[in-house]
Coordinates of C-alpha atoms in Angstrom, one line a residue:
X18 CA 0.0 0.0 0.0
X19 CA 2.9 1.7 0.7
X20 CA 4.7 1.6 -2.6
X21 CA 1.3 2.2 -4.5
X22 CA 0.9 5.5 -2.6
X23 CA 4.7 6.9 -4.2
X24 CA 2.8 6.3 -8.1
X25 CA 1.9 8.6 -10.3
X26 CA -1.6 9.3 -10.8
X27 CA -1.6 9.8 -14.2
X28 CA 1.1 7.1 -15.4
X29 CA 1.0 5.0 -12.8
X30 CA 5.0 5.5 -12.5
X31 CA 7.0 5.3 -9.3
X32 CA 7.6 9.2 -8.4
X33 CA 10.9 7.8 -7.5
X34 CA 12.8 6.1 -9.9
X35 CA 15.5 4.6 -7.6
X36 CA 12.3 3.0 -5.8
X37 CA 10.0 1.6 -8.5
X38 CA 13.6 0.0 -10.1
X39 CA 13.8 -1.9 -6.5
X40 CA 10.3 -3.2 -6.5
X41 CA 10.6 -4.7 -9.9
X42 CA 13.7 -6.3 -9.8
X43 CA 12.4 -7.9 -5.8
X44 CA 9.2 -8.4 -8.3
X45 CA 10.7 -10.2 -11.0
X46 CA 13.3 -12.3 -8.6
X47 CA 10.2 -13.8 -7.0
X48 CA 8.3 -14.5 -9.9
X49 CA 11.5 -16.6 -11.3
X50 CA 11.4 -18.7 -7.7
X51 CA 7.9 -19.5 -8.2
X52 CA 8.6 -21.0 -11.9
X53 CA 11.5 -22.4 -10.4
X54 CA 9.4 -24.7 -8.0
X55 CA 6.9 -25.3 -10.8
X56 CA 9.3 -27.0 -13.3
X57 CA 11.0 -29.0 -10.1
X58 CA 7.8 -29.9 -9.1
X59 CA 5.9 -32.9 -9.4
X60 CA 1.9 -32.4 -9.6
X61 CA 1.3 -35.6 -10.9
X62 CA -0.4 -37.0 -7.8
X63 CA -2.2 -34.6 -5.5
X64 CA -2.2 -36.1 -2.0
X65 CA -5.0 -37.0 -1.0
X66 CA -7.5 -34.8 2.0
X67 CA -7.2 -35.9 5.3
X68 CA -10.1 -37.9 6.3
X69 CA -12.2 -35.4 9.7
X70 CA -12.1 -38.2 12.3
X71 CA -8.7 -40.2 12.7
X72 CA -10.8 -42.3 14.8
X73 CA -13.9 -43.4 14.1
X74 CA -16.2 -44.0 17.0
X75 CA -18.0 -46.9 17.6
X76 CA -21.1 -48.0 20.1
X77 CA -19.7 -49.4 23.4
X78 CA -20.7 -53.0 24.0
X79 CA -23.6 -53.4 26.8
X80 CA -20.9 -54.6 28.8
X81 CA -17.4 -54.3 30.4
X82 CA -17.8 -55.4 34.0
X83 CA -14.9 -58.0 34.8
X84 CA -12.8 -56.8 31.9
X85 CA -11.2 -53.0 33.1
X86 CA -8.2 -55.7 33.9
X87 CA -7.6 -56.9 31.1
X88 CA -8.2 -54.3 29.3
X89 CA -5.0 -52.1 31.5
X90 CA -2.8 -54.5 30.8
X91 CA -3.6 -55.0 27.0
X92 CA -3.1 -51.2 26.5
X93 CA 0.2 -50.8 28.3
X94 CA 1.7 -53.3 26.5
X95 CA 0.3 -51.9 23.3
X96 CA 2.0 -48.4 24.3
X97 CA 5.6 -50.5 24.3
X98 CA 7.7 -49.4 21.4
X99 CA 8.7 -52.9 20.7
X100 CA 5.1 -54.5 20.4
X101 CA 3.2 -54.4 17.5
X102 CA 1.1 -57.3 16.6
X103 CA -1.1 -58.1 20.1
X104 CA -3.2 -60.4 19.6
X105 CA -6.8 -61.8 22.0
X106 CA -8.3 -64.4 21.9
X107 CA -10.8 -66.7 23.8
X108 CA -14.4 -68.4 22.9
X109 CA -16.9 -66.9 21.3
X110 CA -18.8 -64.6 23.4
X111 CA -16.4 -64.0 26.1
X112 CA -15.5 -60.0 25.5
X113 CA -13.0 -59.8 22.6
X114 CA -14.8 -57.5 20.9
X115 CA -15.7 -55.5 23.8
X116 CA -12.0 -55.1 24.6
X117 CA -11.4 -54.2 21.5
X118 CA -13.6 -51.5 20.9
X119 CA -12.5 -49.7 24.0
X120 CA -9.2 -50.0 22.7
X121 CA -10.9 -47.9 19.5
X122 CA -12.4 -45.2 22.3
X123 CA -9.4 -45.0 24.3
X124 CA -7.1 -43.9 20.8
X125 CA -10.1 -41.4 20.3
X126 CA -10.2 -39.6 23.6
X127 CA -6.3 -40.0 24.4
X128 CA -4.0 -37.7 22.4
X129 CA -1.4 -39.7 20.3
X130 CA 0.9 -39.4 17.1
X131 CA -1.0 -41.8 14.8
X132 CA -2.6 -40.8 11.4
X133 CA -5.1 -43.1 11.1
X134 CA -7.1 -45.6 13.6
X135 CA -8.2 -48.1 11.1
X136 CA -11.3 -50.7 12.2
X137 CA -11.8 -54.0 9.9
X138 CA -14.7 -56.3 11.0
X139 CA -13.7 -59.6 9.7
X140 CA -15.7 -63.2 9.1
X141 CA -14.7 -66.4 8.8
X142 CA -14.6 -66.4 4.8
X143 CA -12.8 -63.3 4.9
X144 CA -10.9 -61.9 1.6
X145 CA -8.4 -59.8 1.4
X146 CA -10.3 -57.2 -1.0
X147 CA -12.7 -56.2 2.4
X148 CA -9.7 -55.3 4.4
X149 CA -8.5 -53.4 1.5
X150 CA -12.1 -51.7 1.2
X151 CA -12.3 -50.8 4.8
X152 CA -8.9 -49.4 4.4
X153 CA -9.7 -47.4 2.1
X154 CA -12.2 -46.1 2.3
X155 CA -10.5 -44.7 5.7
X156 CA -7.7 -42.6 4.0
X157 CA -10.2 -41.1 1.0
X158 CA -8.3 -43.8 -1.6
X159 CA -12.6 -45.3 -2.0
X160 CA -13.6 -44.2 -5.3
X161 CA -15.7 -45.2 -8.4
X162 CA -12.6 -47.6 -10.2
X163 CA -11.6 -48.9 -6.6
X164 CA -13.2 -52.4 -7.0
X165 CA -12.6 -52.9 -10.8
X166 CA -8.4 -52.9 -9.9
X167 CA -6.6 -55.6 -8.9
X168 CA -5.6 -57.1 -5.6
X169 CA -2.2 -56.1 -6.7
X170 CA -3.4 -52.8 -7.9
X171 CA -5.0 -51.9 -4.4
X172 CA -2.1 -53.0 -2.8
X173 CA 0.6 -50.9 -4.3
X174 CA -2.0 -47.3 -3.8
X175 CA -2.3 -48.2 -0.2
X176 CA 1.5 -48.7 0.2
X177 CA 2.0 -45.2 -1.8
X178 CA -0.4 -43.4 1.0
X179 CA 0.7 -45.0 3.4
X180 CA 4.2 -45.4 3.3
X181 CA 4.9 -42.5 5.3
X182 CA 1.6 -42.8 8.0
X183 CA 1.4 -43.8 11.1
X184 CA -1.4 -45.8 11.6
X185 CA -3.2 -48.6 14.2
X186 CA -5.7 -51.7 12.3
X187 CA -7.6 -53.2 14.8
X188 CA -8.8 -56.3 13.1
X189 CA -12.1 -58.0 14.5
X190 CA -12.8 -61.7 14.1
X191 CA -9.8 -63.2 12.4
X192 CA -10.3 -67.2 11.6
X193 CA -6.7 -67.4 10.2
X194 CA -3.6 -65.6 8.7
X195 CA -4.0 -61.9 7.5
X196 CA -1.4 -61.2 5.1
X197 CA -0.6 -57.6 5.9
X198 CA 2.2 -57.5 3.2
X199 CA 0.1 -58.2 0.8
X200 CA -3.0 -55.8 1.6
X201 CA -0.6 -53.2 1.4
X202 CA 0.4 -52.4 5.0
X203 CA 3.7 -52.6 6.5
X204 CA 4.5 -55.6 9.1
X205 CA 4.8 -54.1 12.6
X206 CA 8.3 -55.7 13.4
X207 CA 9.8 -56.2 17.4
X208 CA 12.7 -53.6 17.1
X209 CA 10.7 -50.2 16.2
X210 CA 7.0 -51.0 16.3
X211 CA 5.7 -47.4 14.8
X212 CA 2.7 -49.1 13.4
X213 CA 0.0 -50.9 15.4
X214 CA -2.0 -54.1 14.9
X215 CA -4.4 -55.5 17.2
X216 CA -6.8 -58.6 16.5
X217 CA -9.1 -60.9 17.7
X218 CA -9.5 -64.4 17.5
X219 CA -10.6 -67.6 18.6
X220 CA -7.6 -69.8 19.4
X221 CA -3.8 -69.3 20.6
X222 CA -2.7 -70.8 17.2
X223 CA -4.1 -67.8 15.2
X224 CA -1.9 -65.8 17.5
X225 CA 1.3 -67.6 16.0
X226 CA 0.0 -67.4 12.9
X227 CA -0.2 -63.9 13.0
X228 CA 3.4 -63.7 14.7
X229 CA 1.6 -61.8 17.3
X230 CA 4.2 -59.8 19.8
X231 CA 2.2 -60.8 22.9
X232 CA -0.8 -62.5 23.0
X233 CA -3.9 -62.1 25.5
X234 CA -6.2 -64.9 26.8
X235 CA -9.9 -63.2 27.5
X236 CA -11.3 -65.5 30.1
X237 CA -15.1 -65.6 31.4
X238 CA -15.9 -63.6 34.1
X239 CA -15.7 -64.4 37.9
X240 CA -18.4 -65.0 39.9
X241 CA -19.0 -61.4 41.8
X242 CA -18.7 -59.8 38.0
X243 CA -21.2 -62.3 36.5
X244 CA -23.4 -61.9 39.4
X245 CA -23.4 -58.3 39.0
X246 CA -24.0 -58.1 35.2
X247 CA -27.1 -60.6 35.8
X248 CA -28.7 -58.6 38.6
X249 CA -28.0 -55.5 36.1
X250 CA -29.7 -57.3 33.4
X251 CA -32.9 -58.7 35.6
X252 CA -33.6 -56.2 37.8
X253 CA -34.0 -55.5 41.4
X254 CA -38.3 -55.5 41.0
X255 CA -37.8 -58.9 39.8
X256 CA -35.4 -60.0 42.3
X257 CA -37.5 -58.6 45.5
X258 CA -40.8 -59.9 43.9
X259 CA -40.8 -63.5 45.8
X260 CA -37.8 -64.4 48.6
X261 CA -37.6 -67.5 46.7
X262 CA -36.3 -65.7 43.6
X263 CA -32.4 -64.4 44.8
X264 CA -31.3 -68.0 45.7
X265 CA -32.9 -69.4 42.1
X266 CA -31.4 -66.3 40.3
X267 CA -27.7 -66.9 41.7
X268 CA -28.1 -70.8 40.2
X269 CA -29.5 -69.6 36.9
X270 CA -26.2 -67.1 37.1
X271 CA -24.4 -69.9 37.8
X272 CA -25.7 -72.0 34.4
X273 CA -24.2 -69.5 32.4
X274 CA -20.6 -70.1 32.9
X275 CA -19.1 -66.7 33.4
X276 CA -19.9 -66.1 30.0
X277 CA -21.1 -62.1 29.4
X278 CA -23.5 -62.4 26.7
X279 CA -25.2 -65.9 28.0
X280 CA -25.4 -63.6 31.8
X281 CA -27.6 -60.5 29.0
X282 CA -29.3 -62.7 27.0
X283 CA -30.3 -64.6 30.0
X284 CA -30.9 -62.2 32.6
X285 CA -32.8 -60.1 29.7
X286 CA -35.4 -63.0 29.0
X287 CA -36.2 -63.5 33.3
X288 CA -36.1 -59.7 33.7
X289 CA -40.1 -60.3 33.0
X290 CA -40.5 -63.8 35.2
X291 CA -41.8 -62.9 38.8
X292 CA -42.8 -66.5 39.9
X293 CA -40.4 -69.4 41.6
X294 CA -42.0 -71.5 39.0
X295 CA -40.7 -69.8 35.9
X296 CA -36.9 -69.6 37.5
X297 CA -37.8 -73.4 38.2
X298 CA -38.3 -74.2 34.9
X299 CA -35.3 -72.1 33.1
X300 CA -32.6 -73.9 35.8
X301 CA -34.3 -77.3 34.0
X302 CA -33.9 -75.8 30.7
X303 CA -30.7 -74.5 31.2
X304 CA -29.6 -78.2 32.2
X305 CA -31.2 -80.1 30.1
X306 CA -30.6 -78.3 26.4
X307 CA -26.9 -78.4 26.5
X308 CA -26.4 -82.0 25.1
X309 CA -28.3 -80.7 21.8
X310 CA -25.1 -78.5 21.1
X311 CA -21.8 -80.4 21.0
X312 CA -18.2 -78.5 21.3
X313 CA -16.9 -75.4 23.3
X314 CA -20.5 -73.6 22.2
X315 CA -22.8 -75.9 24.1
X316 CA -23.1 -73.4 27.0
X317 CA -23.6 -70.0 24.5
X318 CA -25.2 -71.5 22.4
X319 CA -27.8 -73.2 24.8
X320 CA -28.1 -70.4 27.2
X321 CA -29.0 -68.3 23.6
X322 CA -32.0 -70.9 22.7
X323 CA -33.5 -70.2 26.1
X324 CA -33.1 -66.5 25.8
X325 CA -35.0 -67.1 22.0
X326 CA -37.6 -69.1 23.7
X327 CA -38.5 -66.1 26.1
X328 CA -38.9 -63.9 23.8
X329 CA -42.3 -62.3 24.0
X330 CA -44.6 -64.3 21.1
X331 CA -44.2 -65.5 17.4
X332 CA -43.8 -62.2 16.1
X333 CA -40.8 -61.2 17.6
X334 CA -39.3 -64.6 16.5
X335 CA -40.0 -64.2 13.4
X336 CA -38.7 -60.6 13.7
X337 CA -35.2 -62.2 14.7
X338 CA -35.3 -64.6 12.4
X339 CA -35.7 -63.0 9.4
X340 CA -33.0 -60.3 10.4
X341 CA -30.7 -63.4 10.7
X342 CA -31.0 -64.4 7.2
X343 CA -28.8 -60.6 6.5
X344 CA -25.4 -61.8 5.9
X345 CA -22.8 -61.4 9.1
X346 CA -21.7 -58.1 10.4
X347 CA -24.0 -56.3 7.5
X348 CA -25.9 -52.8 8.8
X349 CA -29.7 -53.8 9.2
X350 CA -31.6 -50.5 8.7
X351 CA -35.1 -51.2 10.4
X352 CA -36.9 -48.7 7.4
X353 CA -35.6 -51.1 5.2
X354 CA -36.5 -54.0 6.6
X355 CA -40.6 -52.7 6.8
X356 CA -40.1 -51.9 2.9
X357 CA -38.9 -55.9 2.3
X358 CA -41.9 -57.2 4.8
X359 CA -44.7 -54.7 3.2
X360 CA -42.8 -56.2 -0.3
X361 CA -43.2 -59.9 0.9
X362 CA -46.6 -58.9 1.9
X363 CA -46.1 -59.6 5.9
X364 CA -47.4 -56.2 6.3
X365 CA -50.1 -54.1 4.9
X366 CA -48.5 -50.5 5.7
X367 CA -46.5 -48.4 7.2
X368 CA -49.0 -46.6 9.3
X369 CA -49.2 -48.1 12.8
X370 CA -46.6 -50.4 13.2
X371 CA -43.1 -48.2 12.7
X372 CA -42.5 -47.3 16.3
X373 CA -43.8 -50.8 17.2
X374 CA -41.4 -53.0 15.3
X375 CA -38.3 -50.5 16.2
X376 CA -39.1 -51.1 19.7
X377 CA -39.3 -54.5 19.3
X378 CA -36.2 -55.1 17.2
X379 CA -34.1 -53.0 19.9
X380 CA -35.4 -55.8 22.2
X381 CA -33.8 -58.5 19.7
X382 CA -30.9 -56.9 18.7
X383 CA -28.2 -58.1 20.4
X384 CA -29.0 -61.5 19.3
X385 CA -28.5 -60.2 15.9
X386 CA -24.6 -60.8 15.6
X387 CA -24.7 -64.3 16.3
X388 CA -27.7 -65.7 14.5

């Protein structure tokens, strides 16, 4: 503003010659920097933006009692320079997941040098093109071409973005090997871990397979925690409606082994049942449906058809049921699901029955991921 003050009005001329000869040479010196930069330049590639939320946040698991722990002495060793491949693992149903999404909330709500917190919910027939997807889609790489390329093709993009990121993949679910080489990710070694992965699966050999750094067992919980997630679940009403009741709830506690979903599912289905007679008759059912389920998942899996029996009528089995014919881990949207049923002809309308079935499928819904 200066300088433009010293022109002349008519020619737009510096009034001052010595000055105006300055300005253009500083003028022209800078100009010849810019096309300098241009020509060394590379604009071939534009990086791509920086995805809002490093983190993605997920819904918390109905549970955590019995697992704070655990879950203190997974996250201090993650925080070792040296480890980074920890792997958990235990029987279906027992709190991997859980564990693991806290992990996801504690790298959200705890500053930390990472550029991306990647989640991948896995499944038994797992390919290596979903992890790719989920990754991603993560770093802005998801576009239009994405699945028409190659395996090979997808892996060589994810390596150029991110070669120089640091990032954590918590994997969800693994059945076997995840080849992290050749999704495009660089193997977390012992010496310098700057990359994290953390998994879960259902047996210790996955763990090797995975050359995990340090492996964690998830066991059931103790008593005292699975006797406080059951009362939770059932209810104090319940509990104070008969003296009878306390002594048959601790034994119906007991039927389901420590395990945290079989203790919700359970204690969900008797948070209604207000007679000795009823806890009577879900100890006999508890004891007597195990042998139709052979392996490890006799008592989930048993403790789950009880829970299913409970459940209030036809309708809402049939409500379950037909949610569990979605394949695994896939996003149910209940507006969709009264479009398919009005399709099918199961129901006439909208009008009348929307709040009704949401309230009902919130009911069911944490059978949903194990159907």
């Amino acid at each position: 503003y200066q300088e433009v003050e010293k022109l002349c009005l008519v020619c737009l001329w510096s009034k001052n010659c010595s000055s105006g000869y300055k300005i253009g040479r500083k003028v022209f010196k800078t100009l010849q920097q810019v096309q300098g930069l241009t020509n060394e330049g590379d604009f071939k590639e534009v990086p791509q933006p920086v995805p809002e939320n490093l983190v993605d946040e997920r819904p918390l698991p109905p549970t955590v009692v019995g697992l704070q722990s655990t879950f203190d002495r997974v996250w201090r060793c993650l925080m070792e320079e040296q480890m980074g491949i920890v792997g958990l693992y235990g029987m279906g149903e027992v709190g991997k997941t859980t564990l693991l999404t806290q992990i996801n909330k504690k790298f959200l709500h705890t500053p930390n040098d990472f550029d991306f917190v990647i989640w991948v919910v896995a499944s038994k027939d797992l390919q290596l093109e979903q992890i790719q997807g989920s990754i991603a889609k993560k770093i802005n790489l998801f576009n239009e071409s994405w699945n028409s390329r190659s395996l090979q093709e997808k892996s060589q993009d994810i390596v150029k973005n991110m070669s120089n990121k640091k990032f954590v993949l918590l994997l969800d679910h693994i059945w076997e090997l995840v080849d992290l080489s050749q999704v495009g990710l660089p193997v977390p070694c012992r010496t310098s871990a700057s990359n994290k992965t953390v998994f879960t699966a259902r047996e210790l050999e996955v763990c090797g397979q995975m050359e995990a750094h340090k492996s964690f067992k998830v066991e059931r919980l103790g008593y005292e925690d699975a006797w406080k997630l059951f009362e939770e679940k059932v209810g104090k009403e319940i509990l104070d409606s008969h003296p009878d009741i306390p002594e048959l709830a601790e034994t119906v506690a007991k039927e389901c082994g420590g395990l945290p979903l079989a203790l919700i599912t359970v204690g969900r289905a008797m948070a209604s049942k207000k007679t000795p007679r009823e806890w009577e008759h879900a100890i006999e059912v508890l004891r007597s449906s195990a042998y139709k389920f052979s392996g490890m998942e006799s008592r989930v899996f048993s403790r789950l058809k009880i829970s299913y029996d409970f459940l209030p009528g036809d309708e809402t089995r049939f409500y379950l049921l037909y949610c569990s014919s979605y394949p695994e881990d896939y996003k149910i949207f209940v507006e969709d699901l009264i479009d398919c049923w009005i399709c099918e002809g199961f129901l006439d309308e909208y009008d009348g029955f929307e709040h009704e079935i949401k309230d009902t499928l919130l009911f069911v819904s944490f059978f949903m991921h194990v159907c």
